[in-house]
Amino acid sequence: MQVPAVDSPLMHSVLVVDDDVSLRPMLAAWVNRFGFCAFEAPTAEDALEHLERFPTTAVIMATSVDDAEIAVSTLSNDVVDYLLKPFDSSRLREALALGLDWHRASVGDEDLHNALQARMRSRRATVAAALAGAQPTAYEAVDSLIAMLQLHEKDGRGHATRVARLAIALADELGIGDGEIEELEYGAMLHDVGKIDMPAEILCKPAPLNDAEWDVMRTHPQVGYDLVRKLPQFARAADIVLAHHEAFDGSGYPHGLKGDDIPIGARILTIADSYDSMTHPHTQRPAMPAEMAVREIERCSGSQFDPYAAAALGRVLMHATEEQRV
């Protein structure tokens, strides 16, 4: 469904796109009842042709949780709202109102546009949780959330996978039990999922963040926790997501936890996360050599990092190097 940039003194027009010949007329009837002027189209190709002529069209996507792969592929920054099937007329009316606000903001009201962008990000997080919750296995649920994150961070999947692999190796080196390792794996894969609620201009900024931008960025562990804890299979992993930016000396965020008050999984994860972030390029800085990253983590042992876990990093990397030589 689309609320296009076709203004009239009385109403805005809405293009209803659906290949279901029984559903499309019903949706069009609802749209007309809400005071819009409904038009119908049977295919996505028709909709795309329309978008080329009306670039400020507000796009509202209706999708089913039963097909997560297709559903996740529709979750983009260009979609104003998502309707999870089945939905009722009141939910459609709410989405159309948001689409109309977005269209008006896109043609002149910057403050309203920014406010709506925040609402859209929050809506995406809600839909992401619903899609993940509908998946039959925990790994498929993780995959759908990572697919969502990948839309916001180009290396989201790669970073999550590398961090999880290193975190598990650190946990093995430290003798962590199998149950906690599974919890750590999920937490590591999902540690950055809260960034789906971060503005793109902050995530992709090619310069250091200012204080206000850092205040926003520091909310992502809480956002991720709020999202992940909605999924019963990740209840314990959610605590790791929340605490992965806590520091051993209590100087971290969001709650300033200290020492053993920080879950062991989070203490391990922050080392794996920091190492991978330092050794891979970012929009704000180039990659650091592995040896330098290890020295930096050793330097911050006891302040940012758990000394016991930090000491394990060098051993894990040495084992990995020896295995590659064999």
PDB file of N, CA and C in Angstrom, residues 83-133:
ATOM      1  N   LEU A  83       2.657  -3.952   8.279  1.00  0.00           N
ATOM      2  CA  LEU A  83       1.438  -4.602   8.749  1.00  0.00           C
ATOM      3  C   LEU A  83       1.674  -6.098   8.725  1.00  0.00           C
ATOM      4  N   LEU A  84       1.594  -6.739   9.885  1.00  0.00           N
ATOM      5  CA  LEU A  84       1.753  -8.182   9.958  1.00  0.00           C
ATOM      6  C   LEU A  84       0.392  -8.842   9.770  1.00  0.00           C
ATOM      7  N   LYS A  85       0.274  -9.650   8.732  1.00  0.00           N
ATOM      8  CA  LYS A  85      -0.988 -10.317   8.439  1.00  0.00           C
ATOM      9  C   LYS A  85      -1.267 -11.400   9.468  1.00  0.00           C
ATOM     10  N   PRO A  86      -2.529 -11.574   9.899  1.00  0.00           N
ATOM     11  CA  PRO A  86      -3.688 -10.760   9.512  1.00  0.00           C
ATOM     12  C   PRO A  86      -3.765  -9.478  10.347  1.00  0.00           C
ATOM     13  N   PHE A  87      -4.266  -8.421   9.757  1.00  0.00           N
ATOM     14  CA  PHE A  87      -4.436  -7.158  10.480  1.00  0.00           C
ATOM     15  C   PHE A  87      -5.864  -6.681  10.262  1.00  0.00           C
ATOM     16  N   ASP A  88      -6.330  -5.795  11.159  1.00  0.00           N
ATOM     17  CA  ASP A  88      -7.700  -5.304  11.041  1.00  0.00           C
ATOM     18  C   ASP A  88      -7.713  -3.879  10.499  1.00  0.00           C
ATOM     19  N   SER A  89      -8.892  -3.315  10.324  1.00  0.00           N
ATOM     20  CA  SER A  89      -9.017  -1.994   9.709  1.00  0.00           C
ATOM     21  C   SER A  89      -8.420  -0.902  10.584  1.00  0.00           C
ATOM     22  N   SER A  90      -8.487  -1.055  11.909  1.00  0.00           N
ATOM     23  CA  SER A  90      -7.936  -0.020  12.785  1.00  0.00           C
ATOM     24  C   SER A  90      -6.420   0.046  12.660  1.00  0.00           C
ATOM     25  N   ARG A  91      -5.763  -1.116  12.502  1.00  0.00           N
ATOM     26  CA  ARG A  91      -4.309  -1.118  12.312  1.00  0.00           C
ATOM     27  C   ARG A  91      -3.949  -0.500  10.972  1.00  0.00           C
ATOM     28  N   LEU A  92      -4.734  -0.751   9.939  1.00  0.00           N
ATOM     29  CA  LEU A  92      -4.502  -0.128   8.643  1.00  0.00           C
ATOM     30  C   LEU A  92      -4.671   1.382   8.748  1.00  0.00           C
ATOM     31  N   ARG A  93      -5.689   1.814   9.453  1.00  0.00           N
ATOM     32  CA  ARG A  93      -5.927   3.253   9.587  1.00  0.00           C
ATOM     33  C   ARG A  93      -4.745   3.931  10.285  1.00  0.00           C
ATOM     34  N   GLU A  94      -4.202   3.292  11.316  1.00  0.00           N
ATOM     35  CA  GLU A  94      -3.038   3.829  12.022  1.00  0.00           C
ATOM     36  C   GLU A  94      -1.844   3.963  11.077  1.00  0.00           C
ATOM     37  N   ALA A  95      -1.637   2.932  10.252  1.00  0.00           N
ATOM     38  CA  ALA A  95      -0.516   2.967   9.305  1.00  0.00           C
ATOM     39  C   ALA A  95      -0.697   4.053   8.260  1.00  0.00           C
ATOM     40  N   LEU A  96      -1.905   4.234   7.772  1.00  0.00           N
ATOM     41  CA  LEU A  96      -2.170   5.272   6.776  1.00  0.00           C
ATOM     42  C   LEU A  96      -1.944   6.661   7.366  1.00  0.00           C
ATOM     43  N   ALA A  97      -2.313   6.849   8.627  1.00  0.00           N
ATOM     44  CA  ALA A  97      -2.084   8.140   9.270  1.00  0.00           C
ATOM     45  C   ALA A  97      -0.591   8.426   9.381  1.00  0.00           C
ATOM     46  N   LEU A  98       0.186   7.404   9.724  1.00  0.00           N
ATOM     47  CA  LEU A  98       1.633   7.569   9.789  1.00  0.00           C
ATOM     48  C   LEU A  98       2.201   7.872   8.411  1.00  0.00           C
ATOM     49  N   GLY A  99       1.691   7.166   7.382  1.00  0.00           N
ATOM     50  CA  GLY A  99       2.157   7.415   6.017  1.00  0.00           C
ATOM     51  C   GLY A  99       1.858   8.827   5.556  1.00  0.00           C
ATOM     52  N   LEU A 100       0.693   9.335   5.916  1.00  0.00           N
ATOM     53  CA  LEU A 100       0.329  10.694   5.531  1.00  0.00           C
ATOM     54  C   LEU A 100       1.233  11.711   6.226  1.00  0.00           C
ATOM     55  N   ASP A 101       1.503  11.487   7.516  1.00  0.00           N
ATOM     56  CA  ASP A 101       2.420  12.369   8.238  1.00  0.00           C
ATOM     57  C   ASP A 101       3.801  12.337   7.605  1.00  0.00           C
ATOM     58  N   TRP A 102       4.257  11.129   7.246  1.00  0.00           N
ATOM     59  CA  TRP A 102       5.582  11.000   6.652  1.00  0.00           C
ATOM     60  C   TRP A 102       5.655  11.746   5.322  1.00  0.00           C
ATOM     61  N   HIS A 103       4.611  11.606   4.502  1.00  0.00           N
ATOM     62  CA  HIS A 103       4.612  12.301   3.216  1.00  0.00           C
ATOM     63  C   HIS A 103       4.652  13.809   3.407  1.00  0.00           C
ATOM     64  N   ARG A 104       3.855  14.319   4.315  1.00  0.00           N
ATOM     65  CA  ARG A 104       3.856  15.765   4.562  1.00  0.00           C
ATOM     66  C   ARG A 104       5.209  16.239   5.066  1.00  0.00           C
ATOM     67  N   ALA A 105       5.818  15.440   5.955  1.00  0.00           N
ATOM     68  CA  ALA A 105       7.124  15.816   6.499  1.00  0.00           C
ATOM     69  C   ALA A 105       8.202  15.792   5.430  1.00  0.00           C
ATOM     70  N   SER A 106       8.113  14.842   4.505  1.00  0.00           N
ATOM     71  CA  SER A 106       9.151  14.698   3.484  1.00  0.00           C
ATOM     72  C   SER A 106       9.182  15.863   2.514  1.00  0.00           C
ATOM     73  N   VAL A 107       8.130  16.635   2.481  1.00  0.00           N
ATOM     74  CA  VAL A 107       8.095  17.761   1.549  1.00  0.00           C
ATOM     75  C   VAL A 107       8.176  19.097   2.277  1.00  0.00           C
ATOM     76  N   GLY A 108       8.733  19.083   3.522  1.00  0.00           N
ATOM     77  CA  GLY A 108       8.931  20.406   4.106  1.00  0.00           C
ATOM     78  C   GLY A 108       9.112  20.538   5.596  1.00  0.00           C
ATOM     79  N   ASP A 109       8.707  19.575   6.422  1.00  0.00           N
ATOM     80  CA  ASP A 109       8.790  19.729   7.868  1.00  0.00           C
ATOM     81  C   ASP A 109       9.890  18.818   8.407  1.00  0.00           C
ATOM     82  N   GLU A 110      11.095  19.366   8.579  1.00  0.00           N
ATOM     83  CA  GLU A 110      12.248  18.545   8.973  1.00  0.00           C
ATOM     84  C   GLU A 110      12.088  17.983  10.380  1.00  0.00           C
ATOM     85  N   ASP A 111      11.567  18.767  11.317  1.00  0.00           N
ATOM     86  CA  ASP A 111      11.406  18.289  12.691  1.00  0.00           C
ATOM     87  C   ASP A 111      10.430  17.118  12.744  1.00  0.00           C
ATOM     88  N   LEU A 112       9.320  17.246  12.026  1.00  0.00           N
ATOM     89  CA  LEU A 112       8.354  16.155  11.992  1.00  0.00           C
ATOM     90  C   LEU A 112       8.958  14.937  11.319  1.00  0.00           C
ATOM     91  N   HIS A 113       9.726  15.172  10.268  1.00  0.00           N
ATOM     92  CA  HIS A 113      10.357  14.066   9.560  1.00  0.00           C
ATOM     93  C   HIS A 113      11.282  13.290  10.499  1.00  0.00           C
ATOM     94  N   ASN A 114      12.088  13.990  11.306  1.00  0.00           N
ATOM     95  CA  ASN A 114      13.001  13.322  12.233  1.00  0.00           C
ATOM     96  C   ASN A 114      12.227  12.531  13.290  1.00  0.00           C
ATOM     97  N   ALA A 115      11.137  13.111  13.784  1.00  0.00           N
ATOM     98  CA  ALA A 115      10.318  12.422  14.777  1.00  0.00           C
ATOM     99  C   ALA A 115       9.710  11.148  14.193  1.00  0.00           C
ATOM    100  N   LEU A 116       9.275  11.237  12.947  1.00  0.00           N
ATOM    101  CA  LEU A 116       8.684  10.069  12.300  1.00  0.00           C
ATOM    102  C   LEU A 116       9.727   8.992  12.025  1.00  0.00           C
ATOM    103  N   GLN A 117      10.940   9.413  11.706  1.00  0.00           N
ATOM    104  CA  GLN A 117      12.005   8.435  11.495  1.00  0.00           C
ATOM    105  C   GLN A 117      12.221   7.606  12.758  1.00  0.00           C
ATOM    106  N   ALA A 118      12.153   8.267  13.923  1.00  0.00           N
ATOM    107  CA  ALA A 118      12.307   7.550  15.188  1.00  0.00           C
ATOM    108  C   ALA A 118      11.170   6.556  15.383  1.00  0.00           C
ATOM    109  N   ARG A 119       9.950   6.945  15.053  1.00  0.00           N
ATOM    110  CA  ARG A 119       8.809   6.039  15.170  1.00  0.00           C
ATOM    111  C   ARG A 119       8.958   4.854  14.221  1.00  0.00           C
ATOM    112  N   MET A 120       9.470   5.115  13.031  1.00  0.00           N
ATOM    113  CA  MET A 120       9.647   4.050  12.051  1.00  0.00           C
ATOM    114  C   MET A 120      10.690   3.034  12.535  1.00  0.00           C
ATOM    115  N   ARG A 121      11.790   3.528  13.139  1.00  0.00           N
ATOM    116  CA  ARG A 121      12.811   2.612  13.657  1.00  0.00           C
ATOM    117  C   ARG A 121      12.239   1.741  14.764  1.00  0.00           C
ATOM    118  N   SER A 122      11.450   2.361  15.637  1.00  0.00           N
ATOM    119  CA  SER A 122      10.833   1.601  16.720  1.00  0.00           C
ATOM    120  C   SER A 122       9.890   0.538  16.167  1.00  0.00           C
ATOM    121  N   ARG A 123       9.152   0.888  15.128  1.00  0.00           N
ATOM    122  CA  ARG A 123       8.232  -0.070  14.503  1.00  0.00           C
ATOM    123  C   ARG A 123       9.010  -1.233  13.890  1.00  0.00           C
ATOM    124  N   ARG A 124      10.140  -0.933  13.260  1.00  0.00           N
ATOM    125  CA  ARG A 124      10.952  -1.999  12.672  1.00  0.00           C
ATOM    126  C   ARG A 124      11.422  -2.983  13.746  1.00  0.00           C
ATOM    127  N   ALA A 125      11.801  -2.451  14.918  1.00  0.00           N
ATOM    128  CA  ALA A 125      12.236  -3.326  16.003  1.00  0.00           C
ATOM    129  C   ALA A 125      11.108  -4.246  16.451  1.00  0.00           C
ATOM    130  N   THR A 126       9.896  -3.713  16.522  1.00  0.00           N
ATOM    131  CA  THR A 126       8.743  -4.519  16.920  1.00  0.00           C
ATOM    132  C   THR A 126       8.476  -5.621  15.907  1.00  0.00           C
ATOM    133  N   VAL A 127       8.528  -5.261  14.633  1.00  0.00           N
ATOM    134  CA  VAL A 127       8.292  -6.251  13.581  1.00  0.00           C
ATOM    135  C   VAL A 127       9.404  -7.297  13.564  1.00  0.00           C
ATOM    136  N   ALA A 128      10.639  -6.864  13.772  1.00  0.00           N
ATOM    137  CA  ALA A 128      11.752  -7.811  13.800  1.00  0.00           C
ATOM    138  C   ALA A 128      11.557  -8.847  14.892  1.00  0.00           C
ATOM    139  N   ALA A 129      11.106  -8.410  16.066  1.00  0.00           N
ATOM    140  CA  ALA A 129      10.854  -9.350  17.162  1.00  0.00           C
ATOM    141  C   ALA A 129       9.731 -10.315  16.807  1.00  0.00           C
ATOM    142  N   ALA A 130       8.691  -9.812  16.159  1.00  0.00           N
ATOM    143  CA  ALA A 130       7.574 -10.673  15.773  1.00  0.00           C
ATOM    144  C   ALA A 130       8.009 -11.718  14.747  1.00  0.00           C
ATOM    145  N   LEU A 131       8.807 -11.309  13.782  1.00  0.00           N
ATOM    146  CA  LEU A 131       9.295 -12.245  12.773  1.00  0.00           C
ATOM    147  C   LEU A 131      10.187 -13.305  13.400  1.00  0.00           C
ATOM    148  N   ALA A 132      11.088 -12.861  14.299  1.00  0.00           N
ATOM    149  CA  ALA A 132      11.982 -13.815  14.951  1.00  0.00           C
ATOM    150  C   ALA A 132      11.195 -14.793  15.811  1.00  0.00           C
ATOM    151  N   GLY A 133      10.182 -14.284  16.509  1.00  0.00           N
ATOM    152  CA  GLY A 133       9.381 -15.136  17.372  1.00  0.00           C
ATOM    153  C   GLY A 133       8.585 -16.180  16.620  1.00  0.00           C
TER     154      GLY A 133
END
